[in-house]
XYZ file of C-alpha atoms in Angstrom:
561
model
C 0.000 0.000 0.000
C 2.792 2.057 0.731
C 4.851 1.835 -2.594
C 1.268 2.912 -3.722
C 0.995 6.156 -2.528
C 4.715 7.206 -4.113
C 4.621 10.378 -5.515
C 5.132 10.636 -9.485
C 8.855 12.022 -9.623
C 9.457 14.692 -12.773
C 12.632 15.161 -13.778
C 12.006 16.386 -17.028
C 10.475 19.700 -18.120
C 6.595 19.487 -19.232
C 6.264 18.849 -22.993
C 9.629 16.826 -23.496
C 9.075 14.353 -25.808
C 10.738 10.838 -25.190
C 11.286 7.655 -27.088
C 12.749 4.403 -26.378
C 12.868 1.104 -26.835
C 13.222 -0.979 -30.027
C 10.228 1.063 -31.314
C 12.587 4.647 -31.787
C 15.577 2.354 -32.266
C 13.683 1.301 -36.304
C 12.539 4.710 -36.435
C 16.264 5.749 -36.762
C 16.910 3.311 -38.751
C 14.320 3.877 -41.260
C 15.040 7.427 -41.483
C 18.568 7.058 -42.378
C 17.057 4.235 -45.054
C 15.071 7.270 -46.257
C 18.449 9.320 -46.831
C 20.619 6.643 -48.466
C 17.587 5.897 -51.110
C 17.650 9.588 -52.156
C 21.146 9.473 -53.082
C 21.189 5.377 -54.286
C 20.287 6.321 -58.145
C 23.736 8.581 -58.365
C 26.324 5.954 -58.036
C 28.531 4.709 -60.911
C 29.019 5.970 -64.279
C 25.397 5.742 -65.230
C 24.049 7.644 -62.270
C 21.264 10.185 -62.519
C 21.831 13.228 -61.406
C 20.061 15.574 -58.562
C 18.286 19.004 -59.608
C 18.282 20.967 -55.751
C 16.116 24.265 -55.941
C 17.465 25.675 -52.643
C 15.096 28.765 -50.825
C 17.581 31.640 -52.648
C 16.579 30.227 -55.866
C 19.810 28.747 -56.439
C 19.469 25.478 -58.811
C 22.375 23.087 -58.112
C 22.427 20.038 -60.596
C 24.860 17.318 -58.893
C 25.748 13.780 -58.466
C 28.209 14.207 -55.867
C 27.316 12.256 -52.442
C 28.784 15.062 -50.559
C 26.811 18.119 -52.420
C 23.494 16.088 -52.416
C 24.098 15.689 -48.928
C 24.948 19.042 -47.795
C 22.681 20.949 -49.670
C 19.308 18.610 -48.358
C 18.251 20.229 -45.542
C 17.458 17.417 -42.823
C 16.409 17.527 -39.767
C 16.295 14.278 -38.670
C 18.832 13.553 -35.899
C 19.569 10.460 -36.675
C 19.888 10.832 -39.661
C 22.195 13.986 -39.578
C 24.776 11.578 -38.636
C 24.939 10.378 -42.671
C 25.167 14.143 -43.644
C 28.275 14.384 -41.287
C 29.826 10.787 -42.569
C 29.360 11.842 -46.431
C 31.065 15.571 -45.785
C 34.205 13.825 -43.747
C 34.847 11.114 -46.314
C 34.760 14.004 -48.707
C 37.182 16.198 -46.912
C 39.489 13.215 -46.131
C 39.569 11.429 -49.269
C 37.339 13.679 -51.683
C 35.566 10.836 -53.539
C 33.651 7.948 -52.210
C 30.765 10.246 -50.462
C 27.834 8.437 -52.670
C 29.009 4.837 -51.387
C 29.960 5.383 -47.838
C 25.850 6.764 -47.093
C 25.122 4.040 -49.413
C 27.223 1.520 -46.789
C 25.863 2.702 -43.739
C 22.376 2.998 -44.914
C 22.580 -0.896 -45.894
C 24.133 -2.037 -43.056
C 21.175 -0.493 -40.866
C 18.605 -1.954 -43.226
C 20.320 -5.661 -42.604
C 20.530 -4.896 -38.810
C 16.622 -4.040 -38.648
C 15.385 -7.631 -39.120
C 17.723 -8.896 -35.825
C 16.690 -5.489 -33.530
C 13.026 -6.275 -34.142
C 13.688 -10.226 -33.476
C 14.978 -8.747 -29.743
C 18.655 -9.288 -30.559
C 20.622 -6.443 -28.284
C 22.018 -3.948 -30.358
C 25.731 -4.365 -28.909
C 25.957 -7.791 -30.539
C 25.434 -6.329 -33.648
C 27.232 -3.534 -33.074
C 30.575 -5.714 -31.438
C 30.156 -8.013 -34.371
C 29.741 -5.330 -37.092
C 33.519 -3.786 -35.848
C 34.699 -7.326 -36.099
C 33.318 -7.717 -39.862
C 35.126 -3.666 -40.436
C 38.582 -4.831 -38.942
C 38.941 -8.071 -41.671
C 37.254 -6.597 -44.507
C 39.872 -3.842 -43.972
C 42.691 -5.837 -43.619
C 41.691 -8.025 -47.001
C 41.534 -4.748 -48.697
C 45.193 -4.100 -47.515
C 46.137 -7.790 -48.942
C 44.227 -7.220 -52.245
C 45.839 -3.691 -52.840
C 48.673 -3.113 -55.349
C 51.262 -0.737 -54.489
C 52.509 1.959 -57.140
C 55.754 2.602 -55.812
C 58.944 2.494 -57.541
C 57.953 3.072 -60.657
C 58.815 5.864 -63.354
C 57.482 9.198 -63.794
C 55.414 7.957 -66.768
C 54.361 4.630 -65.609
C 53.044 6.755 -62.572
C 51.366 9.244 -64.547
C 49.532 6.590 -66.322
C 48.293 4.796 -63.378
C 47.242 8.051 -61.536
C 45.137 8.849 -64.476
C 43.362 5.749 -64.558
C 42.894 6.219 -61.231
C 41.419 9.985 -61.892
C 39.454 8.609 -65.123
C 37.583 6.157 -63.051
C 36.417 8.910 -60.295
C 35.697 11.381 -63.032
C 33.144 8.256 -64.832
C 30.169 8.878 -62.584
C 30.574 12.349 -63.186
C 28.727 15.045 -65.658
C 32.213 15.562 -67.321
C 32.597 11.769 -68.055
C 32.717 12.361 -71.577
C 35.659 13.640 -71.828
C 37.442 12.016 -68.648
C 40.897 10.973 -70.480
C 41.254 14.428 -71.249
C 40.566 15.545 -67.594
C 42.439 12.945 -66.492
C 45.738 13.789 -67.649
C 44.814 17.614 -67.015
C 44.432 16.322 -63.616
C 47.548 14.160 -62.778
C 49.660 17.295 -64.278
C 48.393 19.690 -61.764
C 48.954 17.428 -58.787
C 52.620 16.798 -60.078
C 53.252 20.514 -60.789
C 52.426 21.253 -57.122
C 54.503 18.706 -55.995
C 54.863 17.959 -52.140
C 53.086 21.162 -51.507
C 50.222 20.384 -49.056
C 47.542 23.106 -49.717
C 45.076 22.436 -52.221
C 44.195 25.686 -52.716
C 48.151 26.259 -54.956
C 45.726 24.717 -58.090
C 43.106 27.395 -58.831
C 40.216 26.317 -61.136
C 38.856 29.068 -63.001
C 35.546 29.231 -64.424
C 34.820 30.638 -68.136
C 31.465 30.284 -69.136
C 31.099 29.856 -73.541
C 33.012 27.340 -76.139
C 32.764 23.477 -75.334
C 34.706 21.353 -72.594
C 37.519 20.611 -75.062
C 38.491 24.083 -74.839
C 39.304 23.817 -71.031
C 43.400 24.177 -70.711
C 46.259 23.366 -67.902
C 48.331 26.732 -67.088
C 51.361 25.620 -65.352
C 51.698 28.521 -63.057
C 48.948 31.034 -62.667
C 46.055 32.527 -64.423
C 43.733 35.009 -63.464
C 40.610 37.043 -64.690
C 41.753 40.496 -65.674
C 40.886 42.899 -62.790
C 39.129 46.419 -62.715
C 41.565 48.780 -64.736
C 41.403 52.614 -64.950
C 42.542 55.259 -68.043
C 45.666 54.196 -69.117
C 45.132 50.789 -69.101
C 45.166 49.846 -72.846
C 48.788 51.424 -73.022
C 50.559 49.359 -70.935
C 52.465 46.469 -72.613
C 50.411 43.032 -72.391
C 53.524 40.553 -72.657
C 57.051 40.447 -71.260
C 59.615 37.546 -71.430
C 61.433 37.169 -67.368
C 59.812 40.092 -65.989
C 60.748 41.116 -62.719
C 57.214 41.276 -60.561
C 56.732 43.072 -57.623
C 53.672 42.188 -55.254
C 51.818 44.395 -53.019
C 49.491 44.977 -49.915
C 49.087 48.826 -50.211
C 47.329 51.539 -52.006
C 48.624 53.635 -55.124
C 46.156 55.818 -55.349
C 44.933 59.503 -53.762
C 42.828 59.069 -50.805
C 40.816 61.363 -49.096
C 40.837 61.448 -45.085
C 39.395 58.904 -42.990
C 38.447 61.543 -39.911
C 37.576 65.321 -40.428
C 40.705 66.698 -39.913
C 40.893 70.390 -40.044
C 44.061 72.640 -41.278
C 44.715 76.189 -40.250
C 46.449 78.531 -42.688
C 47.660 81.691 -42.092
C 48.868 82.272 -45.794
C 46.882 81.024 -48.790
C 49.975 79.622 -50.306
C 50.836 77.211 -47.357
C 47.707 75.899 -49.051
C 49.499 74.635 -52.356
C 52.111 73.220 -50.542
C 49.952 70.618 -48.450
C 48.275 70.108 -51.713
C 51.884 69.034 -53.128
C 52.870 67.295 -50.553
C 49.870 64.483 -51.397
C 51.288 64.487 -54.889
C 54.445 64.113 -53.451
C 53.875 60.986 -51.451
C 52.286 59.281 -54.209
C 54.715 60.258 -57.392
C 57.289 59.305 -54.296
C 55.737 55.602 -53.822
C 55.478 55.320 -57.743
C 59.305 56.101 -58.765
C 60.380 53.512 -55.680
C 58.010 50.929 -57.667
C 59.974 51.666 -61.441
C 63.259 52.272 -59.149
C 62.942 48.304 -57.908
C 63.127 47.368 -61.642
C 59.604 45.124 -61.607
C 57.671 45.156 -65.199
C 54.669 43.939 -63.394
C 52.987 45.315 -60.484
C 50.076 43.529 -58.538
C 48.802 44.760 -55.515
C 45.766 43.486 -53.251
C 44.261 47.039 -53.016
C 43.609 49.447 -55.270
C 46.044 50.798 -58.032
C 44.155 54.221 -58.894
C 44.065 56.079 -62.775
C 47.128 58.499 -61.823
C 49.359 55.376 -61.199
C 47.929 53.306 -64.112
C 48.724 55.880 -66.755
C 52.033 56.746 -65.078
C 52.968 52.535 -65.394
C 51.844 52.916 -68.608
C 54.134 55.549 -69.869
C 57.225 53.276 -68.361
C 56.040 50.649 -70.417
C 54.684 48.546 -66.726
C 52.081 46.290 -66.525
C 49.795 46.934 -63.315
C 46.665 44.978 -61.805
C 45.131 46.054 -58.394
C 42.502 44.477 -56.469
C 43.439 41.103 -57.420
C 42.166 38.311 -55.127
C 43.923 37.690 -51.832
C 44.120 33.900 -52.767
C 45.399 34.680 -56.372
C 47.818 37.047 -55.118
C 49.287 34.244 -52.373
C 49.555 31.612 -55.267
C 51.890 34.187 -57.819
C 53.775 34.341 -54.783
C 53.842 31.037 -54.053
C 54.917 30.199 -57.978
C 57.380 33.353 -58.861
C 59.486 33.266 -55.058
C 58.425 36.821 -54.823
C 56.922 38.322 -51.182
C 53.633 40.465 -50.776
C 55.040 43.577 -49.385
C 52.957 45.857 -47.283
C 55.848 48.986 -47.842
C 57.373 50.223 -50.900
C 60.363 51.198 -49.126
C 63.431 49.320 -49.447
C 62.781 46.874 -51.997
C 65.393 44.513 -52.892
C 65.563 41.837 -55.643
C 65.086 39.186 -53.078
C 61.351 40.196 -52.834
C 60.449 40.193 -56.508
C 59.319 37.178 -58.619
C 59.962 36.115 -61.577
C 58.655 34.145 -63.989
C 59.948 33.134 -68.051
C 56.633 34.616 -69.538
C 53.792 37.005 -68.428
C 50.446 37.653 -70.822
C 47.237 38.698 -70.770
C 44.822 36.490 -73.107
C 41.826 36.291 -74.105
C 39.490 33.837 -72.865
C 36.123 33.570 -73.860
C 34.527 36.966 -73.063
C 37.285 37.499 -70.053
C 40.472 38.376 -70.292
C 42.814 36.776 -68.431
C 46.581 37.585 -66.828
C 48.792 34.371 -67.161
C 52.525 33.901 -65.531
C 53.845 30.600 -67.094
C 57.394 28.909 -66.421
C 57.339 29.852 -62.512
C 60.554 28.993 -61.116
C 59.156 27.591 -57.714
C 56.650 25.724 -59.826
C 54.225 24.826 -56.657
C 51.155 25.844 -58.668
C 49.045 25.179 -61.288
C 45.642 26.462 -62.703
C 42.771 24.965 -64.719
C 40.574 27.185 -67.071
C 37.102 25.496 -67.443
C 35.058 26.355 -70.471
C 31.303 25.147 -70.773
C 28.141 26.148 -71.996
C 25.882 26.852 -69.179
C 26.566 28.070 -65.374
C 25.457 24.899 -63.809
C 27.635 22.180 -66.219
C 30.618 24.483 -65.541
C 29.871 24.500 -61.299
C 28.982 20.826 -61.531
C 32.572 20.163 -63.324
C 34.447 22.124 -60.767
C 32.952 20.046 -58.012
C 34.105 16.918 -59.944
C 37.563 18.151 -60.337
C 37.960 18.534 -57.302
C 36.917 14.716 -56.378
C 39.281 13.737 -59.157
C 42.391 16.116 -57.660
C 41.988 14.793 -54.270
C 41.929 11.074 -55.353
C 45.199 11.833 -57.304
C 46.866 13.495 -53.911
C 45.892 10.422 -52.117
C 46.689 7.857 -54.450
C 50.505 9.911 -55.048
C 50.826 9.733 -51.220
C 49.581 6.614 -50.113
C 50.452 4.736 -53.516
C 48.672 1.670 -53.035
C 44.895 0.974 -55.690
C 42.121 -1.663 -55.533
C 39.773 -2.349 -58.668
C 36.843 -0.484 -58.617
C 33.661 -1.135 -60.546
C 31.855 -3.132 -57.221
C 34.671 -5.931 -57.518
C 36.434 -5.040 -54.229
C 33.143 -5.258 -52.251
C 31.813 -8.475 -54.089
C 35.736 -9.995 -53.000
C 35.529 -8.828 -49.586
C 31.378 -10.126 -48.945
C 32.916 -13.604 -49.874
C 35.656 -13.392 -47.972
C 33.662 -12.367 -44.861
C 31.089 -15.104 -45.484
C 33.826 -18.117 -45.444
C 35.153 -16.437 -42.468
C 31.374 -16.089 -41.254
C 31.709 -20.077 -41.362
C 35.015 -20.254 -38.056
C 32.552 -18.583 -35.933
C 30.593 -20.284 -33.521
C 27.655 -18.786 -31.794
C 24.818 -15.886 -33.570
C 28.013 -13.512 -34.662
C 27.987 -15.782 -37.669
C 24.726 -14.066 -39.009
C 25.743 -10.631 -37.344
C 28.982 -11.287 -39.740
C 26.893 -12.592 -43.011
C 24.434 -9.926 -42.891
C 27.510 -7.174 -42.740
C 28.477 -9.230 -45.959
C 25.323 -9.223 -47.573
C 24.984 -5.107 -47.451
C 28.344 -4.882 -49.211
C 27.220 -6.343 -52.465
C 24.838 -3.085 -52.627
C 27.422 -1.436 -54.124
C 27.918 -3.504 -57.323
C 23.827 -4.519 -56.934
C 23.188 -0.523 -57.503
C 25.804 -0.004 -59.935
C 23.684 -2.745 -62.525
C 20.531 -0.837 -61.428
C 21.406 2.374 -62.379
C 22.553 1.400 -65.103
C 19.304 -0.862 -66.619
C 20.610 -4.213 -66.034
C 19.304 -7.378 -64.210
C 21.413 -7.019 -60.674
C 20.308 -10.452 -59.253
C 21.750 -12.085 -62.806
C 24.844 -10.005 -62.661
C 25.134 -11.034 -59.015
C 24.670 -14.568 -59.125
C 28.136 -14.110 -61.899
C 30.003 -12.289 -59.811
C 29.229 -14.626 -56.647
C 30.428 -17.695 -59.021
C 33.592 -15.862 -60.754
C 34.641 -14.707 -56.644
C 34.287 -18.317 -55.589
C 36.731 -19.285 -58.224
C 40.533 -18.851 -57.936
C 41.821 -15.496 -59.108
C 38.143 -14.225 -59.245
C 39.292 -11.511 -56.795
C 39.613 -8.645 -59.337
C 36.018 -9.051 -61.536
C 33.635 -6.304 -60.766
C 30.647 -5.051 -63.315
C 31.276 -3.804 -66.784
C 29.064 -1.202 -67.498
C 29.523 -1.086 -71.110
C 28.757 -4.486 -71.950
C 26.466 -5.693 -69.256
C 28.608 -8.440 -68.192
C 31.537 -8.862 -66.223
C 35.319 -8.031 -66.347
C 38.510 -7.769 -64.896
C 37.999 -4.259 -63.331
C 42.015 -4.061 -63.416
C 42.418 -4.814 -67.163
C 39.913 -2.227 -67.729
C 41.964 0.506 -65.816
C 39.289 1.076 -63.239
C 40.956 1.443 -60.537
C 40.794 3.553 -57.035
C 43.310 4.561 -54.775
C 42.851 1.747 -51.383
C 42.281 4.560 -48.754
C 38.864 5.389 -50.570
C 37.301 1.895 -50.060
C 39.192 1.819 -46.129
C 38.050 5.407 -45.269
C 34.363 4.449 -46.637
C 34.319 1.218 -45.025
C 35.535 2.772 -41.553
C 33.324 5.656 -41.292
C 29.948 3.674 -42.427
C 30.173 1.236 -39.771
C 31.071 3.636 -37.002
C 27.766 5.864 -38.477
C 25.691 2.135 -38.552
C 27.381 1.408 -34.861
C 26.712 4.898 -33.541
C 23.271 4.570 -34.775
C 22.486 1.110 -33.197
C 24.020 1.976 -29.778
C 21.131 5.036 -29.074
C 18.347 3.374 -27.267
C 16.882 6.538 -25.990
C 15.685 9.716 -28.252
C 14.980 13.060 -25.591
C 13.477 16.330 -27.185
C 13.308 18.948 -25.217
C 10.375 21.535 -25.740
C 10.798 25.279 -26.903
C 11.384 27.823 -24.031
C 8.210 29.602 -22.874
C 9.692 32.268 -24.132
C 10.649 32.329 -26.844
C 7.389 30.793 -27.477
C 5.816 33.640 -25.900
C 7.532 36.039 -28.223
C 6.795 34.413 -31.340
C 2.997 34.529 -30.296
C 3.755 37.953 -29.638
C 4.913 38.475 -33.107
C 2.268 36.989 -34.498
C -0.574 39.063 -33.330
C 1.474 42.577 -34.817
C 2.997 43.961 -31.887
C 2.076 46.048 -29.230
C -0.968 48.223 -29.248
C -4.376 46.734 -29.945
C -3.094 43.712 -31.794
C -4.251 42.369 -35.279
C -7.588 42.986 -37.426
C -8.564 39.826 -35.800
C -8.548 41.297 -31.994
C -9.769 44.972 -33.191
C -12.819 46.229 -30.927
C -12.919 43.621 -28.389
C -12.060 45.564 -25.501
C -10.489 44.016 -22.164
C -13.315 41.668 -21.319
C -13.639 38.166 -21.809
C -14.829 36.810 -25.667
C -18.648 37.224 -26.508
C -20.432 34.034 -26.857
């Protein structure tokens, strides 16, 4: 009778909405289902792509995992946790964002049958890390180092490697010719860490053919004053000096006020501004530099007096433009014209301006420092030419990783289809229910050749049942999906290759999303503040005073019946 008359003990605040149990547990899963179907119809080279209308009235077209991802506004928090998985395998390894939500979505689907049987969610989840750690060792066994070879051999296998990233992409087309546009730029920056030393510059007009590699850098022509046309548009090992300071007239920044006593003190304060700029402007032709760049603004008097001293000026140019002509010529952005020595200037064997398209652009080929390269992309409209920047940059990324880590597994779904069989005869030591933890983990990797057949119109269980009976075989290891022919082939024969950290880094970071997901058995959601509840309804009626149309005339008392 006692425990009876317990009082009810709240410890959370009224309104909080909680869920638990096996019930919320499916819920998650089924909403991160939701999110890995939206993107399942853009992997491989046949994938469609995504048209996102955003609330600016952007339109982004895009196949790109991480872009879908990012620009789909969910709310889910479960779910979130695929956004988050897509946008670090794309930071880390740049491609692979389509197939690691693809992973993780699977593996929660297979793990849904076993949480709704009553199966506790750390088996699955200890076995699932089990299944992670071999698959990822058998990648490491499987992979085929590209070390020690020549400069060409490398080249060759780093564009196969770039060609089969740039497949799924708008830009396939043409991917041998990105390719090897690609693999140049990484190799022209060399060791140099920042991805930012390869600029890609859009030019909208003419086809994708007409896209070029400048081995140094390129730039659109900036605002130019009077004067402009005069100066001389190419010089052979000009000297260039870079700035961070104005060279131009400027009026005061506070209201300062000057007393005269004599009107023609007035003329000599008047000089004096002259004098500081004409002063600034012979240091600049004193230092010997034929071109002069400078991050602020280079005004008419000092564009026409370059001009006449046959010097090539540009002002405002970008801050990240101006770093990278540093970068490439070994010159230094100075922030004082005082004092310059040759050490500070760049050089470079040839400066022009060119015409692109409708733009015009500055280009400094034959840097000596080299640790930079730029890629012009033509294209008809806006959206083709952002959606082949994006893809670029997949492809340039893949290229730094493969160039670093050097090692490359065939692509084209025959990876996963080698490691599923290898995890199910390994399924087959274990004793106890982690056997159909481990199977299941297999099963969801053959969704990634299973989709690549579906997007691309052919019969997936047929193609399966081949690849199942080519794996089982000796030296079967290599054969993934050939999209052209609707069969199968030796994904390594057909130069479709990617770099082994891809498949690792996607394999990794879907099961710790499918783990992560698994291991939350409670769901707490905490209610708006009164507050800011209270101001919103405060909003809504218009403001102070006697409130909206709605509330006109009523008075103080209570409502009429």
């Amino acid at each position: 009778m006692a425990s009876m008359m317990q009082p009810q003990i709240i410890l959370l605040k009224e309104g909080t909405d909680t869920s638990q149990g096996k019930a919320q547990l499916v819920s998650n899963i089924n909403a991160c289902t939701a999110v890995a179907d939206i993107v399942r119809t853009t992997l491989g080279p046949r994938g469609m792509d995504k048209l996102i209308h955003d609330d600016k009235g952007n339109v982004t077209i895009s196949n790109d995992g991480a872009t879908i991802m990012k620009l789909l506004d969910i709310v889910h928090p479960a779910a979130k946790i695929l956004v988050d998985i897509a946008k670090s395998q794309d930071s880390e390894v740049g491609d692979g964002t389509t197939t690691v939500v693809l992973l993780a979505g699977e593996f929660l689907k297979e793990a849904k049958p076993f949480v709704e049987d009553g199966v506790h969610p750390q088996n699955l989840i200890r076995s699932y890390r089990t299944a992670s750690y071999l698959a990822i060792e058998r990648i490491k066994q499987l992979a085929s180092s590209i070390e020690g070879k020549s400069l060409e051999e490398k080249k060759e296998l780093l564009a196969n490697c770039a060609a089969t990233t740039l497949s799924s992409k708008l830009i396939g087309g043409e991917k041998e010719f990105f390719a090897k546009m690609v693999v140049d730029a990484v190799i022209a920056i060399g060791d140099e860490d920042r991805l930012n030393m390869i600029g890609i510059k859009k030019v909208s007009g003419g086809n994708m053919r007409d896209s070029f590699l400048v081995t140094g850098v390129a730039f659109k022509k900036t605002f130019s004053y009077a004067g402009f046309e005069q100066q001389p548009k190419k010089f052979l090992n000009p000297k260039i000096l870079i700035l961070n300071i104005e060279l131009e007239l400027k009026s005061e920044k506070e209201n300062a006020e000057i007393r005269l006593s004599d009107p023609s003190q007035y003329q000599s304060i008047v000089d004096a501004e002259w004098n500081i700029i004409y002063d600034k402007l012979d240091k600049c032709v004193q230092s010997g530099a034929k071109v002069v760049l400078s991050r602020l603004a280079i005004g008419d008097l000092a564009t026409q007096y370059f001009a006449d001293r046959d010097i090539f000026c540009a002002g405002r140019v970008a801050e990240e433009d101006l770093q990278r002509v540093a970068a490439a010529t070994g010159g230094t952005v100075q922030t004082s014209i005082n004092d310059v020595i040759d050490e500070v200037l760049g050089t470079c064997e040839c400066f022009e301006e060119k015409q692109v398209g409708n733009e015009r652009f500055n280009i400094f080929s034959g840097c000596p420092s080299g640790r930079t390269a730029t890629i012009v992309l033509r294209g008809g409209a806006d959206q083709f030419i952002e959606e082949a920047e994006r893809s670029l940059h997949d492809a340039i990324m893949i290229v730094r990783r493969a160039l670093k880590n050097s090692t490359v597994v065939p692509g084209g779904g025959a990876i996963d289809m080698e490691i599923s069989r290898y995890l199910r005869d390994k399924a087959r030591e274990i004793a106890g229910r982690s056997q159909f933890f481990i199977n299941s983990y297999a099963k969801a990797l053959e969704v990634i050749p299973r989709q690549l057949c579906d997007n691309a119109g052919f019969d997936a269980t047929d193609m399966l049942n081949k690849l199942r009976q080519k794996h089982s075989t000796g030296g079967g290891a290599p054969y993934g999906v050939d999209i052209n022919t609707g069969g199968i082939a030796d994904s390594y024969a057909n130069f479709v290759w990617e770099p082994a950290v891809v498949k690792i880094n996607a394999i990794n970071a879907a099961t710790e999303a499918a783990c992560l997901v698994l291991s939350v058995d409670e769901t707490v959601k905490n209610p708006k503040s009164e507050s800011a509840q209270g101001d919103a309804a405060a909003g809504a009626m218009g403001g102070r005073g006697r409130g909206g149309a709605a509330f006109r005339g009523r008075g103080r008392g209570m409502r009429r019946r």
